[in-house]
Amino acid sequence: MQEISPLVVAQRQLDMAATKLELDPNIHAILREPARVLEVNFPVRMDDGTVKVFKGYRAQHNNAIGPAKGGVRFHPQVTLEEVKALSMWMTFKCGVLGLPYGGGKGGVVVDPTTLSRGELERLSRAYIGAISPLIGPDQDIPAPDVNTNPQIMAWMMDEFSKYKGGITYPGVVTGKPIIVGGSLGRGEATGRGCVIAVREAAKRLGIKLQGAIGVVQGFGNVGSATARFLAKEGVKIIAIMEVDGGIFNAEGIDPEKLIAYREKAGTITTYPGSRPIDNQELFALECDVLVPAALENQITAENAGEIKAKLIVEAANGPTTPEADEILARRGICLVPDILANAGGVTVSYFEWVQNFMNYYWTEEEVNSRLEQKMVEAFACIYQMSQDYGVEMRMAAYMVSIARLAEAIRVRGWA
Ligand code: NAD
């Protein structure tokens, strides 16, 4: 299978929406590429005394509406093209939710499982030091993504603060531990938001979630929280996939128990009562809701024809290629796009940033109810647009977001 560049996918999605909107070609050109990208190569002292040089990136796609916002990914396959694409999707995601941000994204080419805790800390600090001229609470605000977590955010915030004369800047990153300015509810916000999207879509499609069948690819931060919230809605999760293998049980898998099991066993693949399953079989399972929650390019022209789900909700960024989108649309499968479905994370990151500026912190109930309101409103707006224009929800989401961005670009006088 030929790997499709995520940047080509993101640009193609933009081009299609631009055509539909008859977008000013100058605004289209501005949105086709990130405004700024930085490549850094920085040394890290390893535990054995040697020094290794790591490569990292930060892309800022657009700041017409506000500072750049987006996660940092630690992964061996990180590329500049991937980071650029992810920064574009962040701009459009913030536009869909009406957040006062543009898109940013960062990544380091590293397999973090090969690092000790000390090496991981030194790498996280060195990366943030290397990109420090470009970031800041009013400029660009990183957050967790694949293989990064609240502890890493705390190191990054601490390191950035050292660069700024020792003044603590909690608002420079989000997804921090609560004690240093994190927001209650941020850890599971992406999964919570995803399940709000599942619920809103299911309502409109006439799918009853109590007793519905669910399948989840990826059981990390987002996938495991999504699976837990789906189970709370009464969805029976029959299959879950991880990077080292997947599991199937027709009777259902309890996500809470699976999380506890993995904590001890280090893997989900040996979970009692289940049998192994691969990605090909997973995507072809008979189910109501399919949630890709791992990486890009998982639903492609090769497997889209096999999918039997009634509803796909993209917890991951960029899991579906444009060719697969066409096949799914032809087959009448409803897809809630990433820039809407997984926007719960950046929405609560926004709440965290606001709380950091106020230095006043909300209860978890307050955070969750504000998230609920934002997601339900955004879903209704995108769904209505898709009905009014007779387009798929991805196209509708791009149309809503690009219209907002275009207005900001115009009034700022850029085009
Ligand atoms: P994570 O590192 O916590 O989890 C990723 C999971 O995907 C891991 O458990 C890994 O085992 C699994 N995985 C990797 N390759 C796989 C494969 N080929 N098949 C099956 N599973 C595989 O990362 P995360 O934060 O949960 O991010 C997952 C996705 O959600 C990414 O696309 C990310 O950009 C997106 N996302 C994350 C957030 C957030 O708040 N963390 C917000 C919005 C979107």
Tab-separated table of C-alpha atoms and ligand atoms in Angstrom:
chain	number	residue	atom	x	y	z
A	1	MET	CA	0.000	0.000	0.000
A	2	GLN	CA	1.354	3.422	-0.954
A	3	GLU	CA	1.501	5.843	2.000
A	4	ILE	CA	-0.311	9.084	1.268
A	5	SER	CA	1.270	12.227	2.669
A	6	PRO	CA	-1.013	13.723	5.352
A	7	LEU	CA	-0.160	17.155	3.918
A	8	VAL	CA	-1.532	16.130	0.516
A	9	VAL	CA	-4.684	14.865	2.272
A	10	ALA	CA	-5.127	18.100	4.256
A	11	GLN	CA	-4.556	20.252	1.171
A	12	ARG	CA	-6.969	18.192	-0.905
A	13	GLN	CA	-9.652	18.545	1.777
A	14	LEU	CA	-9.066	22.309	1.809
A	15	ASP	CA	-9.138	22.534	-2.015
A	16	MET	CA	-12.483	20.741	-2.211
A	17	ALA	CA	-14.081	23.038	0.373
A	18	ALA	CA	-12.510	26.122	-1.273
A	19	THR	CA	-14.089	25.164	-4.599
A	20	LYS	CA	-17.468	24.628	-2.989
A	21	LEU	CA	-17.239	28.001	-1.190
A	22	GLU	CA	-15.820	29.795	-4.272
A	23	LEU	CA	-13.121	31.008	-1.892
A	24	ASP	CA	-11.005	34.024	-2.838
A	25	PRO	CA	-7.878	32.447	-4.451
A	26	ASN	CA	-5.573	34.626	-2.325
A	27	ILE	CA	-7.167	33.362	0.903
A	28	HIS	CA	-7.004	29.827	-0.457
A	29	ALA	CA	-3.272	30.260	-1.142
A	30	ILE	CA	-2.690	31.604	2.393
A	31	LEU	CA	-4.450	28.576	3.913
A	32	ARG	CA	-2.682	25.982	1.725
A	33	GLU	CA	0.652	26.196	3.580
A	34	PRO	CA	1.680	26.870	7.198
A	35	ALA	CA	2.736	30.472	7.772
A	36	ARG	CA	5.872	29.390	9.645
A	37	VAL	CA	7.820	26.185	10.264
A	38	LEU	CA	10.891	25.559	12.340
A	39	GLU	CA	13.186	22.533	12.139
A	40	VAL	CA	15.426	21.995	15.132
A	41	ASN	CA	18.289	19.568	15.764
A	42	PHE	CA	19.187	19.471	19.414
A	43	PRO	CA	21.587	17.451	21.580
A	44	VAL	CA	20.484	15.302	24.513
A	45	ARG	CA	22.853	13.663	27.002
A	46	MET	CA	21.969	9.970	27.253
A	47	ASP	CA	22.290	7.911	30.433
A	48	ASP	CA	25.490	6.224	29.204
A	49	GLY	CA	27.211	9.611	28.856
A	50	THR	CA	27.004	9.834	25.071
A	51	VAL	CA	25.246	12.701	23.289
A	52	LYS	CA	22.547	12.090	20.695
A	53	VAL	CA	21.173	14.722	18.326
A	54	PHE	CA	17.392	14.586	17.805
A	55	LYS	CA	15.323	16.242	15.087
A	56	GLY	CA	12.122	18.111	15.867
A	57	TYR	CA	9.670	20.484	14.225
A	58	ARG	CA	7.100	23.127	15.072
A	59	ALA	CA	4.648	24.381	12.465
A	60	GLN	CA	2.347	27.379	12.854
A	61	HIS	CA	-0.283	27.230	10.176
A	62	ASN	CA	-2.268	30.398	10.686
A	63	ASN	CA	-2.832	33.023	13.360
A	64	ALA	CA	-5.563	35.164	11.801
A	65	ILE	CA	-7.971	34.446	14.668
A	66	GLY	CA	-5.494	33.960	17.517
A	67	PRO	CA	-2.222	32.342	18.605
A	68	ALA	CA	-1.214	28.946	17.227
A	69	LYS	CA	-2.435	25.983	19.272
A	70	GLY	CA	-1.672	22.300	18.931
A	71	GLY	CA	0.015	19.253	20.382
A	72	VAL	CA	3.518	17.846	20.345
A	73	ARG	CA	4.029	14.294	19.112
A	74	PHE	CA	6.962	12.022	19.986
A	75	HIS	CA	7.093	9.267	17.358
A	76	PRO	CA	9.770	7.615	15.194
A	77	GLN	CA	7.788	8.341	12.012
A	78	VAL	CA	7.259	12.077	12.620
A	79	THR	CA	7.992	14.069	9.443
A	80	LEU	CA	7.837	17.745	8.548
A	81	GLU	CA	4.955	17.019	6.160
A	82	GLU	CA	2.990	15.306	8.923
A	83	VAL	CA	3.534	18.182	11.359
A	84	LYS	CA	2.480	20.693	8.693
A	85	ALA	CA	-0.711	18.726	7.995
A	86	LEU	CA	-1.526	18.407	11.686
A	87	SER	CA	-1.052	22.177	12.117
A	88	MET	CA	-3.512	22.795	9.259
A	89	TRP	CA	-6.093	20.501	10.822
A	90	MET	CA	-5.669	22.398	14.105
A	91	THR	CA	-6.522	25.711	12.402
A	92	PHE	CA	-9.666	24.226	10.898
A	93	LYS	CA	-10.597	22.481	14.167
A	94	CYS	CA	-10.361	25.714	16.164
A	95	GLY	CA	-12.447	27.387	13.438
A	96	VAL	CA	-15.141	24.709	13.729
A	97	LEU	CA	-15.415	25.245	17.493
A	98	GLY	CA	-15.115	29.034	17.224
A	99	LEU	CA	-12.038	29.093	19.504
A	100	PRO	CA	-9.792	32.193	19.371
A	101	TYR	CA	-6.804	30.235	18.033
A	102	GLY	CA	-4.995	29.310	14.873
A	103	GLY	CA	-3.325	25.957	14.304
A	104	GLY	CA	0.085	24.739	15.397
A	105	LYS	CA	1.731	21.360	15.811
A	106	GLY	CA	5.074	19.971	16.838
A	107	GLY	CA	6.900	16.695	16.790
A	108	VAL	CA	10.162	14.994	17.634
A	109	VAL	CA	11.508	12.023	15.677
A	110	VAL	CA	12.007	9.582	18.536
A	111	ASP	CA	10.712	6.287	19.850
A	112	PRO	CA	10.093	7.307	23.480
A	113	THR	CA	9.819	3.670	24.590
A	114	THR	CA	13.604	3.396	24.117
A	115	LEU	CA	14.309	6.257	26.548
A	116	SER	CA	14.729	6.191	30.320
A	117	ARG	CA	12.660	8.678	32.349
A	118	GLY	CA	15.716	10.921	32.726
A	119	GLU	CA	16.394	10.851	28.972
A	120	LEU	CA	12.726	11.621	28.236
A	121	GLU	CA	12.843	14.612	30.574
A	122	ARG	CA	16.087	15.955	29.059
A	123	LEU	CA	14.703	15.474	25.536
A	124	SER	CA	11.418	17.253	26.393
A	125	ARG	CA	13.298	20.169	27.955
A	126	ALA	CA	15.805	20.401	25.090
A	127	TYR	CA	13.030	20.392	22.462
A	128	ILE	CA	11.086	23.174	24.158
A	129	GLY	CA	14.316	25.155	24.567
A	130	ALA	CA	15.014	24.755	20.859
A	131	ILE	CA	11.555	26.004	19.811
A	132	SER	CA	11.299	28.616	22.596
A	133	PRO	CA	11.778	31.639	20.284
A	134	LEU	CA	8.541	30.668	18.542
A	135	ILE	CA	6.221	29.812	21.435
A	136	GLY	CA	4.558	31.612	24.327
A	137	PRO	CA	1.107	32.111	25.873
A	138	ASP	CA	0.223	34.785	23.279
A	139	GLN	CA	2.103	33.222	20.384
A	140	ASP	CA	1.882	29.453	20.194
A	141	ILE	CA	0.700	27.060	22.900
A	142	PRO	CA	1.729	23.368	22.700
A	143	ALA	CA	-0.247	20.502	24.319
A	144	PRO	CA	-0.102	16.694	24.551
A	145	ASP	CA	-0.492	14.460	21.500
A	146	VAL	CA	0.744	10.967	20.621
A	147	ASN	CA	3.232	9.742	23.263
A	148	THR	CA	3.275	12.988	25.255
A	149	ASN	CA	1.453	13.517	28.549
A	150	PRO	CA	0.888	15.908	31.494
A	151	GLN	CA	4.309	15.166	33.045
A	152	ILE	CA	6.017	16.115	29.782
A	153	MET	CA	3.919	19.313	29.656
A	154	ALA	CA	5.077	20.162	33.195
A	155	TRP	CA	8.740	19.784	32.185
A	156	MET	CA	8.114	21.905	29.091
A	157	MET	CA	6.377	24.669	31.078
A	158	ASP	CA	9.167	24.622	33.658
A	159	GLU	CA	11.893	24.811	31.013
A	160	PHE	CA	10.182	27.609	29.083
A	161	SER	CA	9.821	29.579	32.338
A	162	LYS	CA	13.596	29.289	32.898
A	163	TYR	CA	14.181	30.789	29.452
A	164	LYS	CA	11.988	33.727	30.494
A	165	GLY	CA	13.936	34.810	33.539
A	166	GLY	CA	12.386	32.331	35.939
A	167	ILE	CA	8.873	33.768	35.738
A	168	THR	CA	6.373	30.899	35.653
A	169	TYR	CA	4.269	30.940	32.500
A	170	PRO	CA	1.540	28.318	33.016
A	171	GLY	CA	-0.267	29.450	29.839
A	172	VAL	CA	2.596	28.428	27.531
A	173	VAL	CA	1.383	24.811	27.366
A	174	THR	CA	-1.898	23.089	28.169
A	175	GLY	CA	-2.592	19.556	29.337
A	176	LYS	CA	-0.478	20.197	32.448
A	177	PRO	CA	-0.893	18.379	35.777
A	178	ILE	CA	-3.581	20.087	37.912
A	179	ILE	CA	-1.101	21.226	40.583
A	180	VAL	CA	0.802	23.450	38.112
A	181	GLY	CA	-2.216	25.018	36.393
A	182	GLY	CA	-3.830	22.148	34.523
A	183	SER	CA	-7.580	22.053	34.116
A	184	LEU	CA	-9.834	19.486	35.683
A	185	GLY	CA	-11.338	17.386	32.917
A	186	ARG	CA	-8.516	17.998	30.371
A	187	GLY	CA	-7.127	14.437	30.532
A	188	GLU	CA	-10.268	12.816	29.206
A	189	ALA	CA	-11.673	15.807	27.295
A	190	THR	CA	-10.943	14.479	23.806
A	191	GLY	CA	-12.647	11.158	24.573
A	192	ARG	CA	-15.551	12.891	26.295
A	193	GLY	CA	-16.010	15.216	23.323
A	194	CYS	CA	-15.842	12.301	20.914
A	195	VAL	CA	-18.638	10.509	22.692
A	196	ILE	CA	-20.743	13.689	22.653
A	197	ALA	CA	-20.226	13.598	18.862
A	198	VAL	CA	-21.194	9.906	18.786
A	199	ARG	CA	-24.342	10.669	20.805
A	200	GLU	CA	-25.383	13.645	18.655
A	201	ALA	CA	-24.813	11.687	15.431
A	202	ALA	CA	-26.570	8.581	16.755
A	203	LYS	CA	-29.633	10.681	17.666
A	204	ARG	CA	-29.910	11.969	14.116
A	205	LEU	CA	-29.295	8.556	12.541
A	206	GLY	CA	-31.789	6.805	14.803
A	207	ILE	CA	-29.126	4.563	16.391
A	208	LYS	CA	-29.874	3.612	19.998
A	209	LEU	CA	-26.592	3.651	21.903
A	210	GLN	CA	-27.860	1.340	24.642
A	211	GLY	CA	-26.887	-2.067	23.260
A	212	ALA	CA	-25.145	-0.672	20.151
A	213	ILE	CA	-21.910	-2.349	19.031
A	214	GLY	CA	-18.649	-0.363	19.060
A	215	VAL	CA	-15.123	-0.910	17.736
A	216	VAL	CA	-12.105	1.225	18.705
A	217	GLN	CA	-8.678	1.404	17.044
A	218	GLY	CA	-6.052	2.841	19.419
A	219	PHE	CA	-6.278	2.579	23.209
A	220	GLY	CA	-4.078	5.496	24.264
A	221	ASN	CA	-5.224	8.694	25.952
A	222	VAL	CA	-8.007	9.342	23.455
A	223	GLY	CA	-9.001	5.770	22.545
A	224	SER	CA	-9.220	4.505	26.128
A	225	ALA	CA	-11.272	7.502	27.328
A	226	THR	CA	-13.565	7.212	24.303
A	227	ALA	CA	-14.070	3.498	24.963
A	228	ARG	CA	-14.894	4.210	28.629
A	229	PHE	CA	-17.456	6.891	27.780
A	230	LEU	CA	-18.976	4.719	25.039
A	231	ALA	CA	-19.393	1.894	27.552
A	232	LYS	CA	-21.100	4.345	29.940
A	233	GLU	CA	-23.602	5.136	27.164
A	234	GLY	CA	-24.382	1.425	26.958
A	235	VAL	CA	-22.288	0.653	23.863
A	236	LYS	CA	-20.841	-2.865	23.797
A	237	ILE	CA	-17.199	-2.623	22.654
A	238	ILE	CA	-16.361	-5.866	20.839
A	239	ALA	CA	-12.873	-5.060	19.524
A	240	ILE	CA	-9.943	-2.842	20.466
A	241	MET	CA	-6.673	-2.451	18.579
A	242	GLU	CA	-3.283	-1.315	19.817
A	243	VAL	CA	0.087	-0.875	18.116
A	244	ASP	CA	1.225	-4.341	19.295
A	245	GLY	CA	-2.024	-6.151	18.417
A	246	GLY	CA	-5.752	-6.185	18.964
A	247	ILE	CA	-8.417	-8.152	20.833
A	248	PHE	CA	-11.954	-9.303	20.016
A	249	ASN	CA	-14.738	-10.550	22.264
A	250	ALA	CA	-18.296	-10.784	20.899
A	251	GLU	CA	-19.630	-10.570	24.472
A	252	GLY	CA	-18.025	-7.153	24.931
A	253	ILE	CA	-14.845	-5.814	26.530
A	254	ASP	CA	-15.042	-3.689	29.684
A	255	PRO	CA	-12.658	-0.737	29.019
A	256	GLU	CA	-12.144	-0.013	32.740
A	257	LYS	CA	-11.058	-3.598	33.379
A	258	LEU	CA	-8.867	-3.554	30.265
A	259	ILE	CA	-7.090	-0.381	31.454
A	260	ALA	CA	-6.451	-2.007	34.844
A	261	TYR	CA	-5.233	-5.199	33.129
A	262	ARG	CA	-2.824	-3.304	30.860
A	263	GLU	CA	-1.362	-1.474	33.837
A	264	LYS	CA	-0.209	-4.826	35.209
A	265	ALA	CA	0.472	-6.789	32.008
A	266	GLY	CA	1.931	-3.956	29.900
A	267	THR	CA	-0.213	-4.977	26.912
A	268	ILE	CA	-3.854	-5.586	26.024
A	269	THR	CA	-3.076	-8.468	23.666
A	270	THR	CA	-3.223	-11.177	26.345
A	271	TYR	CA	-6.500	-9.964	27.897
A	272	PRO	CA	-8.380	-13.029	29.189
A	273	GLY	CA	-11.535	-14.056	27.330
A	274	SER	CA	-10.540	-12.380	24.088
A	275	ARG	CA	-8.986	-13.612	20.864
A	276	PRO	CA	-6.445	-11.775	18.694
A	277	ILE	CA	-7.600	-9.620	15.788
A	278	ASP	CA	-5.720	-7.599	13.151
A	279	ASN	CA	-6.520	-4.189	11.660
A	280	GLN	CA	-7.985	-5.667	8.466
A	281	GLU	CA	-10.523	-7.756	10.369
A	282	LEU	CA	-11.208	-4.953	12.863
A	283	PHE	CA	-12.267	-2.475	10.183
A	284	ALA	CA	-14.513	-5.083	8.528
A	285	LEU	CA	-16.457	-5.937	11.709
A	286	GLU	CA	-20.227	-5.643	11.760
A	287	CYS	CA	-20.861	-2.727	14.177
A	288	ASP	CA	-22.789	0.499	14.782
A	289	VAL	CA	-19.915	2.814	15.733
A	290	LEU	CA	-16.306	2.638	14.580
A	291	VAL	CA	-13.782	4.946	16.254
A	292	PRO	CA	-10.298	5.267	14.752
A	293	ALA	CA	-8.226	6.717	17.620
A	294	ALA	CA	-4.632	5.982	16.555
A	295	LEU	CA	-2.855	7.630	13.607
A	296	GLU	CA	-3.358	8.953	10.058
A	297	ASN	CA	-4.210	6.960	6.918
A	298	GLN	CA	-5.998	4.024	8.549
A	299	ILE	CA	-9.200	4.077	6.466
A	300	THR	CA	-8.102	4.049	2.840
A	301	ALA	CA	-9.419	3.109	-0.614
A	302	GLU	CA	-8.263	-0.437	0.210
A	303	ASN	CA	-10.423	-1.069	3.276
A	304	ALA	CA	-13.247	1.531	3.023
A	305	GLY	CA	-15.332	-0.858	0.919
A	306	GLU	CA	-15.171	-3.478	3.693
A	307	ILE	CA	-16.373	-1.238	6.519
A	308	LYS	CA	-19.767	-2.248	7.889
A	309	ALA	CA	-20.134	0.409	10.614
A	310	LYS	CA	-23.142	2.731	10.373
A	311	LEU	CA	-21.222	5.596	11.946
A	312	ILE	CA	-17.512	6.486	11.972
A	313	VAL	CA	-16.321	9.084	14.473
A	314	GLU	CA	-12.735	10.232	13.921
A	315	ALA	CA	-11.047	10.488	17.305
A	316	ALA	CA	-7.633	10.482	15.602
A	317	ASN	CA	-6.428	13.247	13.319
A	318	GLY	CA	-6.473	12.401	9.630
A	319	PRO	CA	-7.400	8.693	9.857
A	320	THR	CA	-9.370	8.700	6.565
A	321	THR	CA	-8.026	9.481	3.093
A	322	PRO	CA	-10.104	11.525	0.588
A	323	GLU	CA	-10.514	8.410	-1.613
A	324	ALA	CA	-11.918	6.510	1.355
A	325	ASP	CA	-14.231	9.456	2.147
A	326	GLU	CA	-15.762	9.122	-1.317
A	327	ILE	CA	-16.287	5.379	-0.935
A	328	LEU	CA	-17.879	5.785	2.511
A	329	ALA	CA	-20.170	8.563	1.268
A	330	ARG	CA	-21.273	6.428	-1.687
A	331	ARG	CA	-22.023	3.603	0.699
A	332	GLY	CA	-24.121	5.877	2.956
A	333	ILE	CA	-21.858	5.581	6.000
A	334	CYS	CA	-22.007	8.686	8.180
A	335	LEU	CA	-18.585	10.067	9.186
A	336	VAL	CA	-18.035	12.720	11.848
A	337	PRO	CA	-14.714	14.342	10.861
A	338	ASP	CA	-11.689	14.758	13.125
A	339	ILE	CA	-11.871	18.562	13.129
A	340	LEU	CA	-15.221	18.251	14.902
A	341	ALA	CA	-15.102	14.838	16.596
A	342	ASN	CA	-11.815	15.215	18.483
A	343	ALA	CA	-12.121	18.945	19.211
A	344	GLY	CA	-12.967	18.302	22.875
A	345	GLY	CA	-9.233	18.239	23.653
A	346	VAL	CA	-8.409	21.658	22.263
A	347	THR	CA	-11.629	23.064	23.692
A	348	VAL	CA	-10.651	22.128	27.242
A	349	SER	CA	-7.073	23.215	26.484
A	350	TYR	CA	-8.629	26.589	25.688
A	351	PHE	CA	-10.481	26.497	29.033
A	352	GLU	CA	-7.176	25.652	30.769
A	353	TRP	CA	-5.439	28.613	29.099
A	354	VAL	CA	-8.302	30.950	30.087
A	355	GLN	CA	-8.110	29.701	33.696
A	356	ASN	CA	-4.322	30.266	33.675
A	357	PHE	CA	-4.831	33.901	32.662
A	358	MET	CA	-7.560	34.401	35.295
A	359	ASN	CA	-5.592	32.458	37.882
A	360	TYR	CA	-8.975	31.184	38.987
A	361	TYR	CA	-9.962	27.562	38.499
A	362	TRP	CA	-13.274	25.962	37.612
A	363	THR	CA	-14.804	22.801	39.022
A	364	GLU	CA	-14.804	19.685	36.884
A	365	GLU	CA	-18.594	19.998	36.473
A	366	GLU	CA	-18.175	23.503	35.109
A	367	VAL	CA	-15.492	22.424	32.636
A	368	ASN	CA	-17.551	19.441	31.474
A	369	SER	CA	-20.758	21.415	31.084
A	370	ARG	CA	-18.981	24.129	29.053
A	371	LEU	CA	-17.442	21.400	26.886
A	372	GLU	CA	-20.830	19.768	26.399
A	373	GLN	CA	-22.334	23.080	25.322
A	374	LYS	CA	-19.520	23.859	22.838
A	375	MET	CA	-19.563	20.386	21.278
A	376	VAL	CA	-23.351	20.195	20.976
A	377	GLU	CA	-23.506	23.659	19.370
A	378	ALA	CA	-20.667	22.906	16.944
A	379	PHE	CA	-22.188	19.554	16.012
A	380	ALA	CA	-25.601	21.102	15.361
A	381	CYS	CA	-24.072	23.864	13.231
A	382	ILE	CA	-22.034	21.441	11.086
A	383	TYR	CA	-24.886	18.969	10.759
A	384	GLN	CA	-27.253	21.732	9.646
A	385	MET	CA	-24.707	22.951	7.091
A	386	SER	CA	-24.351	19.418	5.722
A	387	GLN	CA	-28.138	19.129	5.377
A	388	ASP	CA	-28.571	22.591	3.838
A	389	TYR	CA	-25.839	22.090	1.238
A	390	GLY	CA	-26.307	18.342	0.728
A	391	VAL	CA	-22.637	17.663	1.593
A	392	GLU	CA	-20.832	15.221	3.894
A	393	MET	CA	-20.007	16.425	7.404
A	394	ARG	CA	-16.287	16.830	6.644
A	395	MET	CA	-17.062	19.214	3.815
A	396	ALA	CA	-19.583	21.069	6.013
A	397	ALA	CA	-17.030	21.409	8.825
A	398	TYR	CA	-14.422	22.827	6.432
A	399	MET	CA	-16.992	25.221	4.977
A	400	VAL	CA	-17.965	26.613	8.391
A	401	SER	CA	-14.356	26.908	9.524
A	402	ILE	CA	-12.990	28.420	6.303
A	403	ALA	CA	-15.801	30.994	6.203
A	404	ARG	CA	-14.767	32.188	9.698
A	405	LEU	CA	-11.070	32.212	8.798
A	406	ALA	CA	-11.689	34.028	5.530
A	407	GLU	CA	-13.545	36.763	7.346
A	408	ALA	CA	-10.661	37.225	9.818
A	409	ILE	CA	-8.102	37.234	6.991
A	410	ARG	CA	-10.137	39.819	5.086
A	411	VAL	CA	-10.692	42.198	7.992
A	412	ARG	CA	-7.016	42.000	8.932
A	413	GLY	CA	-6.223	43.057	5.386
A	414	TRP	CA	-4.103	40.060	4.412
A	415	ALA	CA	-6.052	39.389	1.232
B	1	NAD	P1	-1.455	8.144	22.650
B	1	NAD	O1	-0.001	8.122	22.408
B	1	NAD	O2	-1.955	8.302	24.041
B	1	NAD	O3	-2.145	6.865	22.010
B	1	NAD	C1	-1.991	6.438	20.688
B	1	NAD	C2	-2.367	4.974	20.672
B	1	NAD	O4	-2.446	4.505	19.323
B	1	NAD	C3	-1.344	4.113	21.390
B	1	NAD	O5	-2.011	3.445	22.436
B	1	NAD	C4	-0.816	3.176	20.313
B	1	NAD	O6	-0.622	1.873	20.791
B	1	NAD	C5	-1.938	3.184	19.299
B	1	NAD	N1	-1.467	2.898	17.946
B	1	NAD	C6	-0.409	3.433	17.306
B	1	NAD	N2	-0.305	2.903	16.071
B	1	NAD	C7	-1.320	2.034	15.938
B	1	NAD	C8	-1.753	1.171	14.906
B	1	NAD	N3	-1.102	1.109	13.742
B	1	NAD	N4	-2.840	0.400	15.122
B	1	NAD	C9	-3.512	0.465	16.286
B	1	NAD	N5	-3.144	1.262	17.303
B	1	NAD	C10	-2.069	2.027	17.141
B	1	NAD	O7	-2.026	9.338	21.713
B	1	NAD	P2	-3.421	10.050	21.803
B	1	NAD	O8	-3.212	11.357	22.462
B	1	NAD	O9	-4.458	9.099	22.294
B	1	NAD	O10	-3.675	10.368	20.251
B	1	NAD	C11	-4.349	9.469	19.383
B	1	NAD	C12	-4.897	10.254	18.207
B	1	NAD	O11	-5.793	11.273	18.681
B	1	NAD	C13	-3.849	11.001	17.385
B	1	NAD	O12	-4.275	11.037	16.033
B	1	NAD	C14	-3.882	12.400	17.963
B	1	NAD	O13	-3.392	13.385	17.062
B	1	NAD	C15	-5.369	12.537	18.197
B	1	NAD	N6	-5.763	13.581	19.148
B	1	NAD	C16	-5.264	13.616	20.411
B	1	NAD	C17	-5.692	14.579	21.300
B	1	NAD	C18	-5.259	14.630	22.740
B	1	NAD	O14	-5.837	15.418	23.502
B	1	NAD	N7	-4.320	13.825	23.178
B	1	NAD	C19	-6.628	15.552	20.881
B	1	NAD	C20	-7.130	15.479	19.589
B	1	NAD	C21	-6.687	14.480	18.738
